[in-house]
Amino acid sequence: MAKKIKLAIALAAIALCAVGILTACKPPKTNLELVADTVSTYQTGLWTGNHEAMDIALTVMQEEDVFLTDGLVGTQVARTQLSLRPKQVELLDKTFTYTLTGESGELKGQLTRNRLGVSFTADITGLDGIGAVQSVTIHDGETEYAIELSNRLDGMIDYLAALKIGYETFQPQIDALLGEKAWNREVYIRMIHDAHSPSGGYYWYVSFIASRDDYWAVLMTTDSGQIVSKRMHSPQGEQETSGPTTPQSPTIPQ
């Protein structure tokens, strides 16, 4: 019996040593990886379509269930949403249904008017089951609108590449906080539309947020990651903005 006890203790000691060796061999995370751990919202898909009567967007996000600009990563949920924004006032009183078509299936449902009453949305489930997204057909009870959808991320850099560029843009400030173990920001990454270009013009928006009044943000092209503008905003209201400033340049949201 004593021999069995000694053997068990020896085996436990060997196991602990093995764990210690594996832990010691694991390299520490880079600062970019540490920042990636604090991403609270990121976008992995965007399809858009335009019609003379409405604009359509299909968005795939991983985001906080309730987004708060508090520098913390809250409970995250996967969310796929179809949105419709009428261009004609008379359509605001309509009820819309949709048929979302992929290469191997369809999804159907109804859109709900948002609280402001200027657009309609529907939460989508089962998107992976219909294959590559192709088009959407909207019905308002009287008229049918067939709209082709374009994949805005096809051939573009993804959110991880955008995060890396955002990190490199503010690397001195980020590395300083991480070095002091004082990193207190969540990261928000999504594609935003250039209001000056109705036919397209999407950009990656990456923001490192401590609070509503304390954030560092950068806007970049989706094809190459070229920086269009950046801003550092502090509670004191100080701002630093740089990048091309032309009438066609989008602005960083505040």
PDB file of C-alpha atoms in Angstrom:
ATOM      1  CA  MET A   1       0.000   0.000   0.000  1.00  0.00           C
ATOM      2  CA  ALA A   2       2.827   2.343   0.892  1.00  0.00           C
ATOM      3  CA  LYS A   3       4.478   1.624  -2.458  1.00  0.00           C
ATOM      4  CA  LYS A   4       1.250   2.531  -4.287  1.00  0.00           C
ATOM      5  CA  ILE A   5       1.026   5.827  -2.413  1.00  0.00           C
ATOM      6  CA  LYS A   6       4.652   6.670  -3.226  1.00  0.00           C
ATOM      7  CA  LEU A   7       4.025   5.802  -6.906  1.00  0.00           C
ATOM      8  CA  ALA A   8       0.947   8.056  -7.009  1.00  0.00           C
ATOM      9  CA  ILE A   9       2.900  10.942  -5.462  1.00  0.00           C
ATOM     10  CA  ALA A  10       5.711  10.433  -7.972  1.00  0.00           C
ATOM     11  CA  LEU A  11       3.321  10.427 -10.916  1.00  0.00           C
ATOM     12  CA  ALA A  12       1.628  13.592  -9.630  1.00  0.00           C
ATOM     13  CA  ALA A  13       5.002  15.296  -9.283  1.00  0.00           C
ATOM     14  CA  ILE A  14       5.927  14.313 -12.853  1.00  0.00           C
ATOM     15  CA  ALA A  15       2.608  15.672 -14.117  1.00  0.00           C
ATOM     16  CA  LEU A  16       3.139  18.992 -12.323  1.00  0.00           C
ATOM     17  CA  CYS A  17       6.635  19.276 -13.757  1.00  0.00           C
ATOM     18  CA  ALA A  18       5.301  18.609 -17.259  1.00  0.00           C
ATOM     19  CA  VAL A  19       2.698  21.336 -16.857  1.00  0.00           C
ATOM     20  CA  GLY A  20       5.364  23.726 -15.615  1.00  0.00           C
ATOM     21  CA  ILE A  21       7.607  22.967 -18.582  1.00  0.00           C
ATOM     22  CA  LEU A  22       4.766  23.480 -21.085  1.00  0.00           C
ATOM     23  CA  THR A  23       3.755  26.724 -19.425  1.00  0.00           C
ATOM     24  CA  ALA A  24       7.322  27.976 -19.405  1.00  0.00           C
ATOM     25  CA  CYS A  25       7.697  27.140 -23.110  1.00  0.00           C
ATOM     26  CA  LYS A  26       4.595  29.061 -24.123  1.00  0.00           C
ATOM     27  CA  PRO A  27       5.705  32.463 -25.442  1.00  0.00           C
ATOM     28  CA  PRO A  28       4.149  35.569 -23.892  1.00  0.00           C
ATOM     29  CA  LYS A  29       1.494  37.364 -25.893  1.00  0.00           C
ATOM     30  CA  THR A  30       2.559  40.236 -28.084  1.00  0.00           C
ATOM     31  CA  ASN A  31       1.064  43.650 -27.438  1.00  0.00           C
ATOM     32  CA  LEU A  32      -1.060  43.267 -30.564  1.00  0.00           C
ATOM     33  CA  GLU A  33      -2.446  39.987 -29.200  1.00  0.00           C
ATOM     34  CA  LEU A  34      -3.174  41.614 -25.849  1.00  0.00           C
ATOM     35  CA  VAL A  35      -5.084  44.377 -27.610  1.00  0.00           C
ATOM     36  CA  ALA A  36      -6.962  41.787 -29.700  1.00  0.00           C
ATOM     37  CA  ASP A  37      -8.208  40.266 -26.439  1.00  0.00           C
ATOM     38  CA  THR A  38     -10.049  43.529 -25.732  1.00  0.00           C
ATOM     39  CA  VAL A  39     -11.987  43.729 -29.021  1.00  0.00           C
ATOM     40  CA  SER A  40     -15.630  44.142 -28.021  1.00  0.00           C
ATOM     41  CA  THR A  41     -17.140  44.593 -31.493  1.00  0.00           C
ATOM     42  CA  TYR A  42     -15.977  43.434 -34.909  1.00  0.00           C
ATOM     43  CA  GLN A  43     -17.510  42.917 -38.330  1.00  0.00           C
ATOM     44  CA  THR A  44     -16.983  39.851 -40.503  1.00  0.00           C
ATOM     45  CA  GLY A  45     -19.460  40.405 -43.303  1.00  0.00           C
ATOM     46  CA  LEU A  46     -21.216  43.130 -45.307  1.00  0.00           C
ATOM     47  CA  TRP A  47     -23.368  42.894 -48.425  1.00  0.00           C
ATOM     48  CA  THR A  48     -25.120  45.924 -49.885  1.00  0.00           C
ATOM     49  CA  GLY A  49     -27.619  46.631 -52.633  1.00  0.00           C
ATOM     50  CA  ASN A  50     -29.180  49.754 -54.076  1.00  0.00           C
ATOM     51  CA  HIS A  51     -32.503  50.470 -55.744  1.00  0.00           C
ATOM     52  CA  GLU A  52     -34.110  53.761 -56.686  1.00  0.00           C
ATOM     53  CA  ALA A  53     -36.642  53.108 -53.921  1.00  0.00           C
ATOM     54  CA  MET A  54     -34.386  51.812 -51.129  1.00  0.00           C
ATOM     55  CA  ASP A  55     -30.927  50.852 -49.872  1.00  0.00           C
ATOM     56  CA  ILE A  56     -30.241  47.384 -48.455  1.00  0.00           C
ATOM     57  CA  ALA A  57     -27.444  46.155 -46.171  1.00  0.00           C
ATOM     58  CA  LEU A  58     -26.754  42.715 -44.729  1.00  0.00           C
ATOM     59  CA  THR A  59     -24.305  42.891 -41.825  1.00  0.00           C
ATOM     60  CA  VAL A  60     -22.559  40.131 -39.851  1.00  0.00           C
ATOM     61  CA  MET A  61     -21.147  41.225 -36.489  1.00  0.00           C
ATOM     62  CA  GLN A  62     -19.741  39.898 -33.243  1.00  0.00           C
ATOM     63  CA  GLU A  63     -20.652  42.544 -30.709  1.00  0.00           C
ATOM     64  CA  GLU A  64     -21.610  43.322 -27.148  1.00  0.00           C
ATOM     65  CA  ASP A  65     -25.200  42.403 -26.360  1.00  0.00           C
ATOM     66  CA  VAL A  66     -25.565  45.912 -24.961  1.00  0.00           C
ATOM     67  CA  PHE A  67     -22.859  48.214 -26.301  1.00  0.00           C
ATOM     68  CA  LEU A  68     -21.481  50.617 -23.695  1.00  0.00           C
ATOM     69  CA  THR A  69     -18.571  52.953 -24.328  1.00  0.00           C
ATOM     70  CA  ASP A  70     -16.981  52.073 -20.993  1.00  0.00           C
ATOM     71  CA  GLY A  71     -13.641  50.550 -22.005  1.00  0.00           C
ATOM     72  CA  LEU A  72     -14.787  47.061 -20.976  1.00  0.00           C
ATOM     73  CA  VAL A  73     -15.667  43.985 -23.024  1.00  0.00           C
ATOM     74  CA  GLY A  74     -19.167  42.891 -22.065  1.00  0.00           C
ATOM     75  CA  THR A  75     -21.140  39.785 -22.999  1.00  0.00           C
ATOM     76  CA  GLN A  76     -20.768  39.248 -26.739  1.00  0.00           C
ATOM     77  CA  VAL A  77     -23.301  37.888 -29.216  1.00  0.00           C
ATOM     78  CA  ALA A  78     -23.169  36.998 -32.891  1.00  0.00           C
ATOM     79  CA  ARG A  79     -25.640  39.101 -34.856  1.00  0.00           C
ATOM     80  CA  THR A  80     -26.625  39.039 -38.537  1.00  0.00           C
ATOM     81  CA  GLN A  81     -28.990  41.804 -39.563  1.00  0.00           C
ATOM     82  CA  LEU A  82     -30.770  42.814 -42.749  1.00  0.00           C
ATOM     83  CA  SER A  83     -31.592  46.518 -42.933  1.00  0.00           C
ATOM     84  CA  LEU A  84     -33.729  48.498 -45.366  1.00  0.00           C
ATOM     85  CA  ARG A  85     -33.720  52.273 -45.681  1.00  0.00           C
ATOM     86  CA  PRO A  86     -36.461  53.707 -47.939  1.00  0.00           C
ATOM     87  CA  LYS A  87     -35.551  56.578 -50.254  1.00  0.00           C
ATOM     88  CA  GLN A  88     -39.185  57.508 -50.848  1.00  0.00           C
ATOM     89  CA  VAL A  89     -41.342  58.992 -48.081  1.00  0.00           C
ATOM     90  CA  GLU A  90     -44.432  56.993 -49.054  1.00  0.00           C
ATOM     91  CA  LEU A  91     -42.576  53.749 -48.318  1.00  0.00           C
ATOM     92  CA  LEU A  92     -42.183  54.610 -44.640  1.00  0.00           C
ATOM     93  CA  ASP A  93     -45.758  53.472 -43.990  1.00  0.00           C
ATOM     94  CA  LYS A  94     -45.341  50.130 -45.728  1.00  0.00           C
ATOM     95  CA  THR A  95     -44.874  46.659 -44.255  1.00  0.00           C
ATOM     96  CA  PHE A  96     -41.976  44.763 -45.799  1.00  0.00           C
ATOM     97  CA  THR A  97     -41.133  41.085 -46.144  1.00  0.00           C
ATOM     98  CA  TYR A  98     -37.931  39.696 -47.625  1.00  0.00           C
ATOM     99  CA  THR A  99     -36.588  36.659 -49.447  1.00  0.00           C
ATOM    100  CA  LEU A 100     -32.827  36.433 -49.066  1.00  0.00           C
ATOM    101  CA  THR A 101     -31.312  34.219 -51.761  1.00  0.00           C
ATOM    102  CA  GLY A 102     -27.993  32.379 -51.729  1.00  0.00           C
ATOM    103  CA  GLU A 103     -26.452  29.941 -54.183  1.00  0.00           C
ATOM    104  CA  SER A 104     -27.992  26.966 -52.377  1.00  0.00           C
ATOM    105  CA  GLY A 105     -31.076  28.210 -50.529  1.00  0.00           C
ATOM    106  CA  GLU A 106     -33.357  30.999 -49.314  1.00  0.00           C
ATOM    107  CA  LEU A 107     -34.356  32.666 -46.073  1.00  0.00           C
ATOM    108  CA  LYS A 108     -37.664  34.485 -45.635  1.00  0.00           C
ATOM    109  CA  GLY A 109     -39.119  36.785 -43.023  1.00  0.00           C
ATOM    110  CA  GLN A 110     -40.498  40.209 -42.141  1.00  0.00           C
ATOM    111  CA  LEU A 111     -38.688  43.465 -41.464  1.00  0.00           C
ATOM    112  CA  THR A 112     -39.588  45.577 -38.434  1.00  0.00           C
ATOM    113  CA  ARG A 113     -39.632  49.360 -38.341  1.00  0.00           C
ATOM    114  CA  ASN A 114     -36.925  50.764 -36.061  1.00  0.00           C
ATOM    115  CA  ARG A 115     -37.651  53.116 -33.187  1.00  0.00           C
ATOM    116  CA  LEU A 116     -36.929  56.247 -35.225  1.00  0.00           C
ATOM    117  CA  GLY A 117     -39.207  55.042 -38.002  1.00  0.00           C
ATOM    118  CA  VAL A 118     -36.762  55.773 -40.845  1.00  0.00           C
ATOM    119  CA  SER A 119     -35.525  52.252 -41.524  1.00  0.00           C
ATOM    120  CA  PHE A 120     -36.515  48.599 -41.148  1.00  0.00           C
ATOM    121  CA  THR A 121     -34.474  45.650 -39.859  1.00  0.00           C
ATOM    122  CA  ALA A 122     -34.655  41.885 -39.433  1.00  0.00           C
ATOM    123  CA  ASP A 123     -32.380  39.565 -37.447  1.00  0.00           C
ATOM    124  CA  ILE A 124     -31.219  36.736 -39.685  1.00  0.00           C
ATOM    125  CA  THR A 125     -30.441  33.195 -38.576  1.00  0.00           C
ATOM    126  CA  GLY A 126     -29.091  30.367 -40.724  1.00  0.00           C
ATOM    127  CA  LEU A 127     -27.166  32.527 -43.200  1.00  0.00           C
ATOM    128  CA  ASP A 128     -24.446  29.888 -43.616  1.00  0.00           C
ATOM    129  CA  GLY A 129     -27.073  27.417 -44.770  1.00  0.00           C
ATOM    130  CA  ILE A 130     -27.920  29.244 -48.012  1.00  0.00           C
ATOM    131  CA  GLY A 131     -24.408  29.431 -49.444  1.00  0.00           C
ATOM    132  CA  ALA A 132     -22.881  32.535 -51.010  1.00  0.00           C
ATOM    133  CA  VAL A 133     -25.277  35.482 -50.697  1.00  0.00           C
ATOM    134  CA  GLN A 134     -26.596  36.657 -54.058  1.00  0.00           C
ATOM    135  CA  SER A 135     -29.699  38.834 -53.812  1.00  0.00           C
ATOM    136  CA  VAL A 136     -32.744  39.886 -51.846  1.00  0.00           C
ATOM    137  CA  THR A 137     -36.332  40.357 -52.956  1.00  0.00           C
ATOM    138  CA  ILE A 138     -38.407  42.849 -50.965  1.00  0.00           C
ATOM    139  CA  HIS A 139     -42.219  42.804 -50.975  1.00  0.00           C
ATOM    140  CA  ASP A 140     -44.380  45.646 -49.637  1.00  0.00           C
ATOM    141  CA  GLY A 141     -47.763  44.026 -50.310  1.00  0.00           C
ATOM    142  CA  GLU A 142     -48.105  45.739 -53.674  1.00  0.00           C
ATOM    143  CA  THR A 143     -44.678  45.928 -55.266  1.00  0.00           C
ATOM    144  CA  GLU A 144     -41.762  43.525 -55.498  1.00  0.00           C
ATOM    145  CA  TYR A 145     -38.183  44.853 -55.515  1.00  0.00           C
ATOM    146  CA  ALA A 146     -35.430  42.491 -56.735  1.00  0.00           C
ATOM    147  CA  ILE A 147     -32.023  43.736 -55.580  1.00  0.00           C
ATOM    148  CA  GLU A 148     -28.602  42.204 -56.264  1.00  0.00           C
ATOM    149  CA  LEU A 149     -26.260  42.206 -53.265  1.00  0.00           C
ATOM    150  CA  SER A 150     -22.528  42.923 -53.493  1.00  0.00           C
ATOM    151  CA  ASN A 151     -20.013  41.478 -51.020  1.00  0.00           C
ATOM    152  CA  ARG A 152     -18.136  44.522 -49.729  1.00  0.00           C
ATOM    153  CA  LEU A 153     -15.390  42.375 -48.188  1.00  0.00           C
ATOM    154  CA  ASP A 154     -14.618  40.359 -51.305  1.00  0.00           C
ATOM    155  CA  GLY A 155     -10.897  40.852 -51.951  1.00  0.00           C
ATOM    156  CA  MET A 156     -10.598  43.391 -49.109  1.00  0.00           C
ATOM    157  CA  ILE A 157      -8.598  43.289 -45.893  1.00  0.00           C
ATOM    158  CA  ASP A 158     -10.442  41.748 -42.933  1.00  0.00           C
ATOM    159  CA  TYR A 159     -11.046  43.122 -39.461  1.00  0.00           C
ATOM    160  CA  LEU A 160      -7.850  41.553 -38.074  1.00  0.00           C
ATOM    161  CA  ALA A 161      -5.735  43.349 -40.658  1.00  0.00           C
ATOM    162  CA  ALA A 162      -7.596  46.570 -39.853  1.00  0.00           C
ATOM    163  CA  LEU A 163      -6.898  46.014 -36.141  1.00  0.00           C
ATOM    164  CA  LYS A 164      -3.177  45.589 -36.831  1.00  0.00           C
ATOM    165  CA  ILE A 165      -3.071  48.859 -38.785  1.00  0.00           C
ATOM    166  CA  GLY A 166      -5.016  50.613 -36.033  1.00  0.00           C
ATOM    167  CA  TYR A 167      -2.600  49.272 -33.416  1.00  0.00           C
ATOM    168  CA  GLU A 168       0.414  50.422 -35.429  1.00  0.00           C
ATOM    169  CA  THR A 169      -1.150  53.878 -35.836  1.00  0.00           C
ATOM    170  CA  PHE A 170      -1.300  54.417 -32.073  1.00  0.00           C
ATOM    171  CA  GLN A 171       1.467  51.999 -31.070  1.00  0.00           C
ATOM    172  CA  PRO A 172       3.490  54.401 -28.870  1.00  0.00           C
ATOM    173  CA  GLN A 173       0.438  55.226 -26.740  1.00  0.00           C
ATOM    174  CA  ILE A 174      -0.818  51.633 -26.637  1.00  0.00           C
ATOM    175  CA  ASP A 175       2.551  50.103 -25.787  1.00  0.00           C
ATOM    176  CA  ALA A 176       3.066  52.664 -23.023  1.00  0.00           C
ATOM    177  CA  LEU A 177      -0.224  51.750 -21.342  1.00  0.00           C
ATOM    178  CA  LEU A 178       0.394  48.024 -21.718  1.00  0.00           C
ATOM    179  CA  GLY A 179       3.886  48.443 -20.306  1.00  0.00           C
ATOM    180  CA  GLU A 180       2.409  50.146 -17.252  1.00  0.00           C
ATOM    181  CA  LYS A 181      -0.315  47.452 -17.062  1.00  0.00           C
ATOM    182  CA  ALA A 182      -2.796  50.291 -17.376  1.00  0.00           C
ATOM    183  CA  TRP A 183      -4.573  49.308 -20.596  1.00  0.00           C
ATOM    184  CA  ASN A 184      -8.200  50.375 -20.114  1.00  0.00           C
ATOM    185  CA  ARG A 185      -9.701  50.430 -23.596  1.00  0.00           C
ATOM    186  CA  GLU A 186     -12.052  48.254 -25.611  1.00  0.00           C
ATOM    187  CA  VAL A 187     -11.678  48.030 -29.385  1.00  0.00           C
ATOM    188  CA  TYR A 188     -14.523  48.650 -31.827  1.00  0.00           C
ATOM    189  CA  ILE A 189     -14.042  47.578 -35.478  1.00  0.00           C
ATOM    190  CA  ARG A 190     -16.589  47.923 -38.250  1.00  0.00           C
ATOM    191  CA  MET A 191     -17.097  49.144 -41.792  1.00  0.00           C
ATOM    192  CA  ILE A 192     -18.741  52.524 -42.248  1.00  0.00           C
ATOM    193  CA  HIS A 193     -20.197  54.163 -45.321  1.00  0.00           C
ATOM    194  CA  ASP A 194     -18.916  57.296 -47.010  1.00  0.00           C
ATOM    195  CA  ALA A 195     -21.948  59.572 -47.108  1.00  0.00           C
ATOM    196  CA  HIS A 196     -20.361  61.506 -49.984  1.00  0.00           C
ATOM    197  CA  SER A 197     -20.448  58.418 -52.209  1.00  0.00           C
ATOM    198  CA  PRO A 198     -23.932  56.851 -52.431  1.00  0.00           C
ATOM    199  CA  SER A 199     -22.716  54.146 -54.841  1.00  0.00           C
ATOM    200  CA  GLY A 200     -20.043  52.770 -52.516  1.00  0.00           C
ATOM    201  CA  GLY A 201     -17.235  54.160 -50.417  1.00  0.00           C
ATOM    202  CA  TYR A 202     -16.884  51.862 -47.392  1.00  0.00           C
ATOM    203  CA  TYR A 203     -14.019  52.206 -44.916  1.00  0.00           C
ATOM    204  CA  TRP A 204     -12.707  50.312 -41.927  1.00  0.00           C
ATOM    205  CA  TYR A 205     -13.239  52.224 -38.696  1.00  0.00           C
ATOM    206  CA  VAL A 206     -11.119  51.138 -35.717  1.00  0.00           C
ATOM    207  CA  SER A 207     -11.565  52.848 -32.352  1.00  0.00           C
ATOM    208  CA  PHE A 208      -9.784  52.267 -29.032  1.00  0.00           C
ATOM    209  CA  ILE A 209     -12.345  53.417 -26.485  1.00  0.00           C
ATOM    210  CA  ALA A 210     -11.902  54.244 -22.808  1.00  0.00           C
ATOM    211  CA  SER A 211     -15.132  56.239 -22.582  1.00  0.00           C
ATOM    212  CA  ARG A 212     -17.451  58.315 -24.728  1.00  0.00           C
ATOM    213  CA  ASP A 213     -15.079  61.276 -24.362  1.00  0.00           C
ATOM    214  CA  ASP A 214     -11.799  59.377 -24.486  1.00  0.00           C
ATOM    215  CA  TYR A 215     -10.999  57.447 -27.654  1.00  0.00           C
ATOM    216  CA  TRP A 216      -8.417  57.025 -30.399  1.00  0.00           C
ATOM    217  CA  ALA A 217      -9.868  56.302 -33.837  1.00  0.00           C
ATOM    218  CA  VAL A 218      -8.556  55.675 -37.316  1.00  0.00           C
ATOM    219  CA  LEU A 219     -10.309  55.402 -40.679  1.00  0.00           C
ATOM    220  CA  MET A 220      -8.724  53.394 -43.514  1.00  0.00           C
ATOM    221  CA  THR A 221      -9.535  52.075 -46.973  1.00  0.00           C
ATOM    222  CA  THR A 222     -10.813  48.506 -47.130  1.00  0.00           C
ATOM    223  CA  ASP A 223      -8.658  47.480 -50.095  1.00  0.00           C
ATOM    224  CA  SER A 224      -5.167  48.385 -48.890  1.00  0.00           C
ATOM    225  CA  GLY A 225      -5.626  49.762 -45.373  1.00  0.00           C
ATOM    226  CA  GLN A 226      -4.380  53.209 -46.374  1.00  0.00           C
ATOM    227  CA  ILE A 227      -5.131  55.631 -43.550  1.00  0.00           C
ATOM    228  CA  VAL A 228      -7.629  58.314 -44.507  1.00  0.00           C
ATOM    229  CA  SER A 229      -7.820  60.091 -41.161  1.00  0.00           C
ATOM    230  CA  LYS A 230      -7.213  59.603 -37.455  1.00  0.00           C
ATOM    231  CA  ARG A 231      -8.327  61.293 -34.270  1.00  0.00           C
ATOM    232  CA  MET A 232      -7.302  61.317 -30.618  1.00  0.00           C
ATOM    233  CA  HIS A 233      -9.978  62.683 -28.334  1.00  0.00           C
ATOM    234  CA  SER A 234      -9.513  63.224 -24.625  1.00  0.00           C
ATOM    235  CA  PRO A 235     -11.930  64.217 -21.825  1.00  0.00           C
ATOM    236  CA  GLN A 236     -10.486  67.707 -22.132  1.00  0.00           C
ATOM    237  CA  GLY A 237     -11.734  67.878 -25.699  1.00  0.00           C
ATOM    238  CA  GLU A 238      -8.310  67.927 -27.328  1.00  0.00           C
ATOM    239  CA  GLN A 239      -8.303  66.453 -30.779  1.00  0.00           C
ATOM    240  CA  GLU A 240      -5.708  65.545 -33.353  1.00  0.00           C
ATOM    241  CA  THR A 241      -6.918  64.848 -36.871  1.00  0.00           C
ATOM    242  CA  SER A 242      -4.731  64.010 -39.825  1.00  0.00           C
ATOM    243  CA  GLY A 243      -4.980  62.510 -43.272  1.00  0.00           C
ATOM    244  CA  PRO A 244      -6.277  63.612 -46.667  1.00  0.00           C
ATOM    245  CA  THR A 245      -8.895  66.338 -46.408  1.00  0.00           C
ATOM    246  CA  THR A 246     -10.888  66.499 -49.633  1.00  0.00           C
ATOM    247  CA  PRO A 247     -14.625  66.981 -50.128  1.00  0.00           C
ATOM    248  CA  GLN A 248     -14.855  63.225 -50.785  1.00  0.00           C
ATOM    249  CA  SER A 249     -13.049  62.168 -47.607  1.00  0.00           C
ATOM    250  CA  PRO A 250     -15.258  60.589 -44.944  1.00  0.00           C
ATOM    251  CA  THR A 251     -15.063  61.880 -41.400  1.00  0.00           C
ATOM    252  CA  ILE A 252     -14.487  59.876 -38.237  1.00  0.00           C
ATOM    253  CA  PRO A 253     -17.688  59.458 -36.192  1.00  0.00           C
ATOM    254  CA  GLN A 254     -17.757  61.203 -32.844  1.00  0.00           C
TER     255      GLN A 254
END
